[in-house]
Amino acid sequence: MDYGDFGEARIMGDPRTLQAQVLSRLRRNIMLGRIEPGQSLTIRGLAEELDVSAMPVREALRQLVAERAVELQDNRRVRIPPMTIERFNDLIAARVVLEAEAAERAMPYVTEAIIAEMAELDAAITRAEAVRDYDVWIGANFAFHACLYGAAGRSTFLPLIESLWLQVGPFLRRAIMSSDTHYAVDRHHEALTALRLRDTMALRIAIEADIRDGISHIGSTLIRSEARRSAVSAGNA
Amino acid sequence: MDYGDFGEARIMGDPRTLQAQVLSRLRRNIMLGRIEPGQSLTIRGLAEELDVSAMPVREALRQLVAERAVELQDNRRVRIPPMTIERFNDLIAARVVLEAEAAERAMPYVTEAIIAEMAELDAAITRAEAVRDYDVWIGANFAFHACLYGAAGRSTFLPLIESLWLQVGPFLRRAIMSSDTHYAVDRHHEALTALRLRDTMALRIAIEADIRDGISHIGSTLIRSEARRSAVSAGNA
DNA sequence: TGCGCCAATATGTGATCACAAATAGCCGGT
DNA sequence: ACCGGCTATTTGTGATCACATATTGGCGCA
């Protein structure tokens, strides 16, 4: 059972508890889509992989359940939830309403330094797209948004939004891996322009369009093709 | 350390794990505001109160941390977070955008039975207000909303919204306990009318107004008076 | 009175274990 | 081939413990 390039979760000198380190590692890997939808996560398997005892893993999994990053099944097993069309549409809708509002509320606190950082992240995304580096592509994308929404240094919206990213991440990776093209309009660029102009409406529109573009269409198509494949598989069983 | 009318968390015949029972109990009590903002929750204290070992309590607390119902402090202690004006405003704003969207998305799935149930809950709220039964007042209010948003039987929006209710609950109870009056317009009644008429815009308006009315004004005033009291207290120290 | 130090106590964390519950595989019967 | 029963194995849960960390209280000194 290989979850990607794991090694020990322990980092020498890290002041965080083991539990926090494990949680951080798992969150990152889920958000980057490095664990497939449907994949089960076992306490003992993860503990062995990360070279820790069961306790920090158990506690981390509890947190991930609460964040909806993983689902607790009837048989008490934990897995990355498979994606459905309805769930996908709900996740996109929730992202749109929360992120547009968060962006608007953040605008008064956005400094030139923040804009510069966001521009750097956007450039990183572009480079990652060119070489199909999915980790950076997805990671920098979320970081771009987090940079903006976190500008006020407050903590109500971002955890909600991160829960959505955790839920969408495993699927997002599959979606961009299966797409040959990318959507033509750089909405991040539009968002940056809106921020520089302090144009709230344009910022909202850019953020919403960014969330809705491409991935929405790719996502729906991929879910349908996976549902078709799943039905065939059920027919064989 | 008394957390309210606790007894054993174990219920004979309950198929749920102890952990799930503890979590459910704590979530309920936090959402109903039965634990004060600022109150610390200790693993051993809760375990003794609920007559269980530390394990299910630890795991439940981890979930509550992830749901932002409680905050993990720098000293590793867990407490109900105190309220600030900024946080309060953010929570209201997040509730508005999420709940209005959830209501709209739920409308196609709302049956006559659901409307009847919501009307019954609204009547219960009115009765509870008259006798100052805060548990029913708050509980039925959230249940009214949950009934609506859960109409589609889906699970993306409701956990996000419940996290907000968990964050607002402790403060909400204090706010309504300190208020002599209640706001004059029954927004729930308006929501029910909108549902019966299948009027999406009216439903949105009613839900948003319900969230914003009264509690917003009461809340801001109470936070200011508590901040004032806190400053005096710091002056004496 | 305020500060620093130290010891006692409280609290959280990680490890481990026994047991409960679920799963997988095998065998026999229809 | 399918189903049911049984056993072995896997996995989750709750309990407990030792240790690490944080807090509290008391004492001495300026």
Coordinates of C-alpha atoms (C1' of nucleotides) in Angstrom, one line a residue:
Chain A
M1 CA 0.0 0.0 0.0
D2 CA 1.9 3.0 -1.3
Y3 CA 0.6 6.5 -0.7
G4 CA 3.2 8.3 -2.7
D5 CA 6.6 9.5 -1.7
F6 CA 6.1 9.0 1.9
G7 CA 8.9 8.6 4.4
E8 CA 8.9 9.2 8.1
A9 CA 6.5 11.9 9.2
R10 CA 8.9 12.9 12.0
I11 CA 11.1 15.9 11.2
M12 CA 13.9 16.4 13.5
G13 CA 13.5 19.7 15.5
D14 CA 9.9 20.2 14.4
P15 CA 8.2 21.6 17.4
R16 CA 4.8 20.3 16.3
T17 CA 3.4 17.2 17.8
L18 CA 3.6 14.0 15.8
Q19 CA -0.1 14.1 15.3
A20 CA 0.1 17.6 13.8
Q21 CA 2.9 16.5 11.5
V22 CA 0.9 13.5 10.3
L23 CA -2.2 15.6 9.8
S24 CA -0.3 18.2 7.8
R25 CA 1.3 15.5 5.6
L26 CA -2.0 13.8 4.9
R27 CA -3.9 17.0 4.3
R28 CA -1.3 18.0 1.8
N29 CA -1.3 14.8 -0.1
I30 CA -5.1 14.7 -0.2
M31 CA -5.4 18.2 -1.4
L32 CA -2.8 17.6 -4.1
G33 CA -4.8 14.6 -5.2
R34 CA -1.9 12.2 -4.6
I35 CA -4.3 9.6 -3.2
E36 CA -7.0 8.3 -5.5
P37 CA -10.7 8.6 -4.9
G38 CA -11.9 5.3 -3.5
Q39 CA -8.6 4.5 -1.8
S40 CA -8.9 3.2 1.7
L41 CA -6.7 4.5 4.4
T42 CA -5.9 2.2 7.3
I43 CA -4.5 3.2 10.6
R44 CA -1.9 0.5 10.8
G45 CA -0.9 1.0 7.1
L46 CA -0.4 4.7 7.5
A47 CA 1.4 4.2 10.8
E48 CA 3.8 1.8 9.2
E49 CA 4.3 4.0 6.1
L50 CA 5.0 7.1 8.3
D51 CA 7.0 5.1 10.9
V52 CA 4.8 6.3 13.8
S53 CA 2.5 4.5 16.2
A54 CA -1.2 4.3 15.6
M55 CA -2.1 7.1 17.9
P56 CA -1.1 10.2 15.9
V57 CA -2.6 8.5 12.8
R58 CA -5.9 7.8 14.5
E59 CA -6.2 11.4 15.6
A60 CA -5.2 12.8 12.3
L61 CA -7.8 10.6 10.5
R62 CA -10.5 11.9 12.9
Q63 CA -9.7 15.4 11.9
L64 CA -9.7 14.5 8.2
V65 CA -13.1 12.9 8.7
A66 CA -14.4 16.1 10.3
E67 CA -13.0 18.1 7.5
R68 CA -14.7 15.8 5.0
A69 CA -11.4 15.1 3.3
V70 CA -12.1 11.4 3.9
E71 CA -15.3 9.6 4.6
L72 CA -16.0 7.2 7.4
Q73 CA -17.9 4.2 6.0
D74 CA -20.5 2.0 7.6
N75 CA -17.8 -0.6 8.1
R76 CA -15.8 1.9 10.1
R77 CA -13.2 2.1 7.3
V78 CA -11.9 5.4 6.1
R79 CA -11.5 6.2 2.4
I80 CA -11.1 9.0 0.0
P81 CA -14.7 9.5 -1.2
P82 CA -15.5 8.8 -4.8
M83 CA -16.9 11.7 -6.8
T84 CA -20.4 12.0 -8.1
I85 CA -21.9 14.6 -10.4
E86 CA -24.2 16.0 -7.7
R87 CA -21.4 16.2 -5.2
F88 CA -19.1 17.8 -7.7
N89 CA -21.7 20.4 -8.6
D90 CA -22.3 21.2 -4.9
L91 CA -18.6 21.5 -4.3
I92 CA -18.2 23.9 -7.1
A93 CA -21.2 26.0 -6.0
A94 CA -19.9 26.1 -2.5
R95 CA -16.5 27.1 -3.6
V96 CA -18.0 29.9 -5.7
V97 CA -20.1 31.5 -3.0
L98 CA -17.4 31.1 -0.3
E99 CA -14.4 32.1 -2.3
A100 CA -16.0 35.1 -4.0
E101 CA -17.1 36.4 -0.6
A102 CA -13.8 35.7 0.9
A103 CA -12.0 37.5 -1.9
E104 CA -14.2 40.5 -1.6
R105 CA -13.7 40.7 2.2
A106 CA -10.0 40.3 1.8
M107 CA -9.6 43.1 -0.7
P108 CA -9.1 46.0 1.8
Y109 CA -6.2 44.1 3.3
V110 CA -4.4 43.2 0.2
T111 CA -0.9 44.8 0.0
E112 CA 1.5 45.2 -2.9
A113 CA 3.5 42.4 -1.4
I114 CA 0.6 40.1 -1.4
I115 CA -0.2 41.0 -5.1
A116 CA 3.5 40.3 -5.9
E117 CA 3.3 37.0 -4.2
M118 CA 0.2 36.0 -6.0
A119 CA 1.7 37.0 -9.3
E120 CA 4.7 34.8 -8.5
L121 CA 2.4 31.9 -7.7
D122 CA 0.6 32.4 -11.0
A123 CA 3.8 32.3 -12.9
A124 CA 4.7 29.1 -11.1
I125 CA 1.4 27.6 -12.1
T126 CA 2.1 28.5 -15.7
R127 CA 5.5 26.8 -15.6
A128 CA 4.0 23.7 -13.9
E129 CA 1.3 23.4 -16.5
A130 CA 4.0 23.5 -19.3
V131 CA 5.9 20.5 -17.8
R132 CA 2.8 18.7 -16.3
D133 CA 4.1 19.1 -12.7
Y134 CA 0.8 18.3 -11.1
D135 CA 1.9 18.9 -7.5
V136 CA 3.1 22.4 -8.2
W137 CA 0.2 23.1 -10.6
I138 CA -2.4 22.2 -7.9
G139 CA -0.4 23.4 -4.9
A140 CA 0.4 26.8 -6.3
N141 CA -3.2 27.2 -7.5
F142 CA -4.6 26.7 -4.0
A143 CA -1.8 28.8 -2.6
F144 CA -2.7 31.6 -5.0
H145 CA -6.2 31.7 -3.6
A146 CA -5.1 31.2 0.0
C147 CA -2.8 34.1 -0.3
L148 CA -5.6 36.3 -1.2
Y149 CA -8.3 35.0 1.2
G150 CA -5.8 35.1 4.1
A151 CA -4.9 38.7 3.6
A152 CA -7.0 39.8 6.5
G153 CA -5.2 37.4 8.8
R154 CA -8.5 36.0 9.9
S155 CA -9.7 32.4 10.2
T156 CA -13.4 31.9 9.5
F157 CA -13.6 31.6 5.7
L158 CA -10.3 29.8 5.0
P159 CA -11.0 26.6 6.9
L160 CA -14.3 26.2 5.2
I161 CA -12.7 26.8 1.8
E162 CA -9.8 24.4 2.6
S163 CA -12.4 21.7 3.4
L164 CA -13.7 22.1 -0.1
W165 CA -10.2 22.0 -1.6
L166 CA -9.6 18.8 0.3
Q167 CA -12.8 17.3 -1.1
V168 CA -12.1 18.4 -4.6
G169 CA -8.3 17.8 -4.7
P170 CA -8.2 14.0 -5.4
F171 CA -10.7 14.5 -8.2
L172 CA -9.0 17.6 -9.6
R173 CA -5.7 15.9 -10.1
R174 CA -7.4 13.1 -12.1
A175 CA -9.2 15.7 -14.1
I176 CA -6.2 17.8 -15.1
M177 CA -4.2 14.6 -15.7
S178 CA -6.8 13.5 -18.3
S179 CA -7.1 16.8 -20.0
D180 CA -5.1 17.6 -23.1
T181 CA -5.8 21.3 -23.1
H182 CA -6.2 24.0 -20.7
Y183 CA -8.7 26.8 -20.7
A184 CA -7.5 29.8 -22.6
V185 CA -8.3 32.7 -20.3
D186 CA -6.0 33.2 -17.3
R187 CA -8.5 34.2 -14.7
H188 CA -5.7 34.6 -12.1
H189 CA -4.3 37.3 -14.3
E190 CA -7.7 39.0 -14.3
A191 CA -8.0 38.7 -10.5
L192 CA -4.6 40.3 -10.2
T193 CA -5.6 43.2 -12.4
A194 CA -8.8 43.6 -10.4
L195 CA -6.8 43.7 -7.2
R196 CA -4.4 46.4 -8.6
L197 CA -7.4 48.4 -9.6
R198 CA -9.3 47.8 -6.4
D199 CA -12.2 46.7 -8.5
T200 CA -14.3 44.4 -6.2
M201 CA -16.8 43.4 -8.8
A202 CA -14.1 42.4 -11.3
L203 CA -12.4 40.4 -8.6
R204 CA -15.5 38.5 -7.8
I205 CA -16.1 37.8 -11.5
A206 CA -12.6 36.6 -12.0
I207 CA -12.6 34.3 -8.9
E208 CA -16.0 32.8 -9.8
A209 CA -15.0 32.3 -13.5
D210 CA -11.7 30.7 -12.4
I211 CA -13.5 28.2 -10.3
R212 CA -16.1 27.5 -12.9
D213 CA -13.9 27.5 -16.0
G214 CA -12.4 24.3 -17.4
I215 CA -12.5 22.2 -14.4
S216 CA -16.3 22.3 -14.2
H217 CA -16.5 21.1 -17.8
I218 CA -13.7 18.6 -17.5
G219 CA -15.0 17.4 -14.2
S220 CA -18.4 16.7 -15.3
T221 CA -17.2 14.8 -18.4
L222 CA -14.8 12.7 -16.4
I223 CA -17.3 11.8 -13.8
R224 CA -19.7 10.6 -16.5
S225 CA -17.0 8.5 -18.1
E226 CA -16.0 7.0 -14.7
A227 CA -19.7 6.3 -13.9
R228 CA -20.0 4.5 -17.3
R229 CA -16.9 2.5 -16.5
S230 CA -18.2 1.7 -13.1
A231 CA -21.5 0.5 -14.5
V232 CA -19.6 -1.8 -16.9
S233 CA -17.6 -3.1 -14.0
A234 CA -20.7 -3.8 -12.0
G235 CA -22.2 -5.7 -14.9
N236 CA -19.2 -8.0 -15.0
A237 CA -19.4 -8.7 -11.3
Chain B
M1 CA -16.0 21.3 36.2
D2 CA -19.6 21.0 35.2
Y3 CA -20.6 21.1 31.6
G4 CA -24.3 21.0 32.1
D5 CA -26.6 18.0 32.6
F6 CA -24.1 15.4 31.6
G7 CA -24.3 11.9 32.7
E8 CA -22.8 8.8 31.1
A9 CA -22.3 9.1 27.4
R10 CA -23.0 5.4 27.0
I11 CA -26.5 4.6 25.9
M12 CA -27.4 0.9 26.2
G13 CA -28.1 -0.6 22.8
D14 CA -26.7 2.3 20.9
P15 CA -24.8 0.8 17.9
R16 CA -22.6 3.8 17.6
T17 CA -19.0 3.7 18.9
L18 CA -18.4 5.4 22.2
Q19 CA -16.4 8.0 20.3
A20 CA -19.3 8.8 18.1
Q21 CA -21.6 9.1 21.1
V22 CA -19.2 11.4 22.9
L23 CA -18.8 13.6 19.8
S24 CA -22.5 13.8 19.2
R25 CA -23.1 14.8 22.8
L26 CA -20.4 17.5 22.7
R27 CA -21.5 18.8 19.4
R28 CA -25.0 19.2 20.6
N29 CA -23.9 21.0 23.8
I30 CA -21.6 23.3 22.0
M31 CA -24.2 24.2 19.3
L32 CA -26.8 24.9 22.0
G33 CA -24.4 27.2 23.7
R34 CA -24.4 25.2 26.9
I35 CA -20.7 25.7 27.3
E36 CA -19.4 29.2 27.7
P37 CA -17.0 31.0 25.4
G38 CA -13.5 30.8 26.9
Q39 CA -14.3 27.5 28.8
S40 CA -11.5 25.0 28.6
L41 CA -12.3 21.4 27.9
T42 CA -9.9 18.8 29.3
I43 CA -9.6 15.2 28.2
R44 CA -9.6 13.8 31.7
G45 CA -12.3 16.1 32.9
L46 CA -14.7 15.2 30.1
A47 CA -13.8 11.5 30.4
E48 CA -14.7 11.6 34.0
E49 CA -17.9 13.5 33.4
L50 CA -19.0 11.1 30.7
D51 CA -17.7 8.0 32.5
V52 CA -15.6 6.9 29.6
S53 CA -11.8 6.5 29.1
A54 CA -9.7 9.2 27.5
M55 CA -9.6 7.7 24.1
P56 CA -13.1 8.5 22.8
V57 CA -12.8 11.9 24.3
R58 CA -9.5 12.6 22.6
E59 CA -10.8 11.6 19.3
A60 CA -14.0 13.6 19.6
L61 CA -12.0 16.7 20.6
R62 CA -9.9 16.2 17.5
Q63 CA -13.0 16.3 15.4
L64 CA -14.3 19.3 17.2
V65 CA -11.0 21.1 16.6
A66 CA -11.3 20.3 12.8
E67 CA -14.8 21.6 12.8
R68 CA -13.7 24.8 14.5
A69 CA -16.2 24.2 17.3
V70 CA -13.2 24.4 19.7
E71 CA -9.8 25.9 19.3
L72 CA -6.5 24.3 20.0
Q73 CA -4.4 26.8 21.9
D74 CA -0.6 27.3 21.9
N75 CA -0.4 25.4 25.2
R76 CA -2.2 22.5 23.6
R77 CA -5.3 23.1 25.6
V78 CA -8.7 23.1 24.0
R79 CA -11.3 25.7 24.7
I80 CA -14.5 27.2 23.3
P81 CA -13.1 30.3 21.4
P82 CA -14.1 33.7 22.7
M83 CA -16.0 35.8 20.2
T84 CA -14.6 39.0 18.6
I85 CA -16.4 41.5 16.4
E86 CA -14.4 40.6 13.3
R87 CA -15.0 36.9 13.8
F88 CA -18.7 37.4 14.5
N89 CA -19.1 39.4 11.3
D90 CA -17.3 36.8 9.3
L91 CA -19.4 34.1 10.7
I92 CA -22.6 35.9 9.9
A93 CA -21.3 36.7 6.4
A94 CA -20.4 33.0 5.8
R95 CA -23.7 31.9 7.1
V96 CA -25.5 34.2 4.8
V97 CA -23.7 33.2 1.6
L98 CA -23.8 29.4 2.4
E99 CA -27.3 29.2 3.8
A100 CA -28.9 31.3 1.1
E101 CA -27.3 29.1 -1.5
A102 CA -28.2 25.9 0.3
A103 CA -31.8 27.1 0.6
E104 CA -32.0 27.8 -3.1
R105 CA -30.4 24.5 -4.1
A106 CA -32.8 22.7 -1.7
M107 CA -36.0 24.2 -3.0
P108 CA -36.6 21.7 -5.8
Y109 CA -36.6 18.9 -3.3
V110 CA -38.8 20.4 -0.6
T111 CA -42.0 18.4 -0.1
E112 CA -45.2 19.3 1.7
A113 CA -44.0 17.0 4.5
I114 CA -40.8 19.0 4.9
I115 CA -42.8 22.3 4.9
A116 CA -45.1 20.9 7.6
E117 CA -42.1 19.8 9.6
M118 CA -40.5 23.2 9.3
A119 CA -43.8 24.9 10.4
E120 CA -43.9 22.7 13.4
L121 CA -40.4 23.6 14.3
D122 CA -41.2 27.3 13.9
A123 CA -44.1 26.9 16.3
A124 CA -41.8 25.2 18.8
I125 CA -39.4 28.1 18.5
T126 CA -42.3 30.5 19.3
R127 CA -43.3 28.5 22.3
A128 CA -39.7 28.2 23.5
E129 CA -39.2 32.0 23.2
A130 CA -42.3 32.6 25.4
V131 CA -40.9 30.5 28.2
R132 CA -37.3 31.3 27.6
D133 CA -36.4 27.6 27.0
Y134 CA -33.0 28.3 25.3
D135 CA -32.3 24.7 24.4
V136 CA -35.4 24.3 22.4
W137 CA -35.2 27.9 21.0
I138 CA -31.7 27.4 19.6
G139 CA -32.1 23.7 18.8
A140 CA -35.4 24.1 16.9
N141 CA -34.0 27.1 15.1
F142 CA -31.1 25.2 13.7
A143 CA -33.3 22.2 13.0
F144 CA -35.7 24.4 11.0
H145 CA -32.8 25.4 8.8
A146 CA -31.3 21.9 8.7
C147 CA -34.6 20.5 7.6
L148 CA -34.6 22.8 4.6
Y149 CA -31.0 22.5 3.6
G150 CA -31.1 18.7 4.0
A151 CA -34.1 18.3 1.7
A152 CA -31.9 17.1 -1.2
G153 CA -30.4 14.4 1.0
R154 CA -26.9 15.6 0.1
S155 CA -23.9 16.4 2.3
T156 CA -21.7 19.1 0.9
F157 CA -23.3 22.3 2.3
L158 CA -24.7 21.1 5.6
P159 CA -21.4 20.2 7.2
L160 CA -20.0 23.6 6.3
I161 CA -23.1 25.3 7.7
E162 CA -23.0 23.1 10.9
S163 CA -19.4 24.2 11.5
L164 CA -20.6 27.8 11.5
W165 CA -23.5 26.9 13.9
L166 CA -21.0 25.2 16.2
Q167 CA -18.9 28.4 16.2
V168 CA -21.8 30.7 16.7
G169 CA -23.8 28.6 19.2
P170 CA -22.0 29.4 22.4
F171 CA -22.2 33.1 21.7
L172 CA -25.8 32.9 20.4
R173 CA -27.1 31.6 23.6
R174 CA -25.5 34.4 25.6
A175 CA -26.9 36.9 23.2
I176 CA -30.5 35.7 23.4
M177 CA -30.2 35.3 27.2
S178 CA -29.2 38.9 27.5
S179 CA -31.9 40.3 25.2
D180 CA -35.2 41.5 26.5
T181 CA -36.9 41.7 23.2
H182 CA -37.0 39.7 20.1
Y183 CA -37.2 41.0 16.6
A184 CA -40.7 41.6 15.3
V185 CA -40.7 39.9 12.0
D186 CA -40.9 36.2 11.8
R187 CA -38.5 35.5 8.9
H188 CA -39.2 31.8 9.3
H189 CA -42.8 32.5 8.4
E190 CA -41.7 34.3 5.4
A191 CA -39.4 31.5 4.4
L192 CA -42.3 29.0 4.7
T193 CA -44.5 31.3 2.5
A194 CA -41.7 31.5 -0.1
L195 CA -41.4 27.7 -0.1
R196 CA -45.1 27.2 -0.6
L197 CA -45.1 29.7 -3.5
R198 CA -41.8 28.2 -4.8
D199 CA -40.4 31.7 -4.9
T200 CA -36.7 31.3 -4.8
M201 CA -35.8 35.0 -4.5
A202 CA -38.2 35.5 -1.6
L203 CA -36.7 32.4 0.1
R204 CA -33.2 33.8 -0.2
I205 CA -34.3 37.1 1.1
A206 CA -36.1 35.5 4.1
I207 CA -33.1 33.3 5.0
E208 CA -30.6 36.1 4.7
A209 CA -32.8 38.5 6.7
D210 CA -33.3 35.8 9.4
I211 CA -29.6 35.4 9.8
R212 CA -29.0 39.1 9.8
D213 CA -31.9 40.3 11.9
G214 CA -31.7 40.8 15.6
I215 CA -28.8 38.5 16.4
S216 CA -26.5 40.7 14.3
H217 CA -27.4 43.8 16.3
I218 CA -27.6 42.0 19.6
G219 CA -24.4 40.2 18.9
S220 CA -22.3 43.3 18.1
T221 CA -23.6 45.1 21.1
L222 CA -22.8 42.2 23.4
I223 CA -19.3 41.7 22.1
R224 CA -18.6 45.4 22.6
S225 CA -19.9 45.3 26.2
E226 CA -17.9 42.1 26.9
A227 CA -14.8 43.7 25.4
R228 CA -15.3 46.7 27.7
R229 CA -15.7 44.4 30.7
S230 CA -12.6 42.6 29.7
A231 CA -10.6 45.8 29.4
V232 CA -11.6 46.8 32.9
S233 CA -10.7 43.4 34.2
A234 CA -7.3 43.7 32.6
G235 CA -6.9 47.1 34.2
N236 CA -7.4 45.6 37.7
A237 CA -4.8 42.9 37.1
Chain C
dT1 C1' 5.0 44.2 46.0
dG2 C1' 7.1 41.9 42.2
dC3 C1' 10.1 38.6 40.3
dG4 C1' 12.5 34.3 39.8
dC5 C1' 13.1 29.6 41.0
dC6 C1' 11.6 25.2 42.2
dA7 C1' 8.6 21.4 43.2
dA8 C1' 4.1 19.5 42.8
dT9 C1' 0.3 18.9 40.1
dA10 C1' -2.5 18.9 36.0
dT11 C1' -2.8 17.9 31.3
dG12 C1' -1.6 16.3 26.6
dT13 C1' 0.9 12.8 23.8
dG14 C1' 2.5 8.6 22.0
dA15 C1' 2.9 3.7 22.7
dT16 C1' 1.0 -0.6 23.4
dC17 C1' -2.3 -4.0 24.4
dA18 C1' -6.7 -6.7 24.5
dC19 C1' -10.9 -7.1 22.6
dA20 C1' -14.6 -6.1 19.2
dA21 C1' -16.0 -6.0 14.6
dA22 C1' -15.3 -6.7 9.8
dT23 C1' -13.2 -9.1 5.9
dA24 C1' -11.3 -12.7 3.2
dG25 C1' -10.6 -17.3 2.0
dC26 C1' -11.8 -22.1 2.1
dC27 C1' -14.8 -25.9 2.2
dG28 C1' -19.0 -28.4 1.7
dG29 C1' -23.7 -28.8 0.1
dT30 C1' -27.2 -27.9 -3.3
Chain D
dA1 C1' -22.0 -21.8 -10.1
dC2 C1' -23.8 -20.1 -5.9
dC3 C1' -24.7 -19.9 -1.0
dG4 C1' -23.8 -20.6 3.8
dG5 C1' -20.8 -21.7 7.5
dC6 C1' -16.5 -21.6 9.6
dT7 C1' -11.8 -20.1 10.5
dA8 C1' -8.0 -17.1 10.1
dT9 C1' -6.7 -12.6 9.4
dT10 C1' -7.2 -7.7 9.2
dT11 C1' -8.7 -3.6 11.1
dG12 C1' -10.9 -0.4 14.4
dT13 C1' -11.9 0.8 19.3
dG14 C1' -11.3 1.6 24.0
dA15 C1' -8.3 1.2 28.0
dT16 C1' -4.2 2.0 30.2
dC17 C1' 0.4 3.5 31.0
dA18 C1' 4.7 6.2 30.9
dC19 C1' 6.6 10.2 29.6
dA20 C1' 6.6 15.1 28.0
dT21 C1' 4.8 19.5 28.6
dA22 C1' 2.4 23.2 30.9
dT23 C1' 0.5 25.3 35.0
dT24 C1' 0.1 26.4 39.7
dG25 C1' 1.6 27.5 44.2
dG26 C1' 4.9 28.4 47.6
dC27 C1' 9.2 30.4 49.0
dG28 C1' 13.0 33.6 49.1
dC29 C1' 15.0 37.9 47.8
dA30 C1' 15.4 42.7 46.3

